[in-house]
Amino acid sequence: MKTYDAGALLLTLQGLAEREMRIALLREFLLLASAEQAARLLTELVRCSLVGYPPGEDGLLAFVPCMIDLRNEPQAYARIAEIYAFAKAEPVRPTPAPQLEEHAELSAAPDELAQAEHEPISAWSLDEDLRLAELSRELEVPIRLPEPPRAIEELEPQQRLVEQRIAPTPSSAPIAPRDAEALLQRWLGYLLVEPPSARKPPLRMHHFAPKWDRPLSLGERKALAVGSNRLALEKLLYDLDPSVVAKLCANPRVLEQDILLVATRRPNTPTILDELARSHWLSRYAVRHALALNPFSRSSLVLRILPLLHEQDLHAFCYATQTHPIVQDAARDLAALRDLLCRPAEGGTS
């Protein structure tokens, strides 16, 4: 019987250059490995990505399309629920923080996994069942928030009142060393939940479809999407069928500016933005940053992109108003986690 080890897979991913191979290995590991090993793998990918060690970024870039493919598979849903239940019940690291008695109800319930096979993946979301934000508040882990972009004292009196109302207040409580592991464990939950998008697409999206001289079938539009006609490619950038967008993403004649046009378009649909995230264009920083900023992207996609963003862009998400509330909470946790992991050791030389 084949054994699955998170450390061995990390070494394998570090030596792989093929993106599709990394996705296939991650898919197999998530479906067949134990919940403990899967949790350790995801935790180490987040840690390596934040500190800049391989294969953190490459592993998360493969994890995003892997989770998109697994979203609607019943057996994959049961496995993800099992990994999440393990993360709630057991610490990921071998030296856990002491558990408080009043949090005993946070352990995994047997009926939660029993209902997983009969519920759609969309039902297993933050707002309906798991309520990860409430879990974070009950854990009472002190988080240090990033400072606002400008000091309130430097603003005009009227603007100062507005900033004081909308700007979150940073916590003055010190962060204990063990809180880095607590934040990593919580971030494992952020990677697995499926909260809804910040905004829903309008009902009449067909009004935004491109206009042709004559009605074109889906097959004809797919054929044009793999062709070299520049005028047709520019029109197809506004197509509303995800399969056409997938063909466009694989066309070598499509430029990064074209993909950014699709990623930044509003209104949009989550299925079209998912196709951009499944393609090789996700490795371009501008594309994944645009996907994270689009309020029509699935919040689960934005959560999985957050560890791949630069520090200044991550801090901007702490105060973003057009994103799901869980994205703001996750950005604050991730900013505090990055500060803990990258903080120099006490007594060391700078």
Coordinates of N, CA and C in Angstrom, one line a residue, residues 339-350:
D339 N 4.2 38.7 9.8 CA 5.0 39.5 10.7 C 5.7 38.6 11.7
L340 N 5.0 37.6 12.2 CA 5.5 36.6 13.2 C 6.6 35.8 12.6
L341 N 6.3 35.2 11.4 CA 7.3 34.3 10.7 C 8.5 35.0 10.2
C342 N 8.4 36.3 9.8 CA 9.6 37.0 9.3 C 10.2 37.9 10.3
R343 N 9.7 37.9 11.5 CA 10.4 38.7 12.6 C 11.7 38.1 13.0
P344 N 12.8 38.9 13.0 CA 14.1 38.3 13.4 C 14.1 37.8 14.9
A345 N 14.8 36.8 15.1 CA 14.9 36.3 16.5 C 15.5 37.3 17.5
E346 N 15.0 37.2 18.7 CA 15.5 38.1 19.7 C 16.9 37.9 20.0
G347 N 17.7 38.9 20.1 CA 19.1 38.8 20.3 C 20.0 38.6 19.1
G348 N 19.3 38.4 17.9 CA 20.0 38.2 16.7 C 20.5 39.6 16.1
T349 N 21.4 39.5 15.1 CA 21.9 40.7 14.5 C 21.0 41.0 13.3
S350 N 20.8 42.3 13.0 CA 20.0 42.7 11.9 C 20.8 42.7 10.6

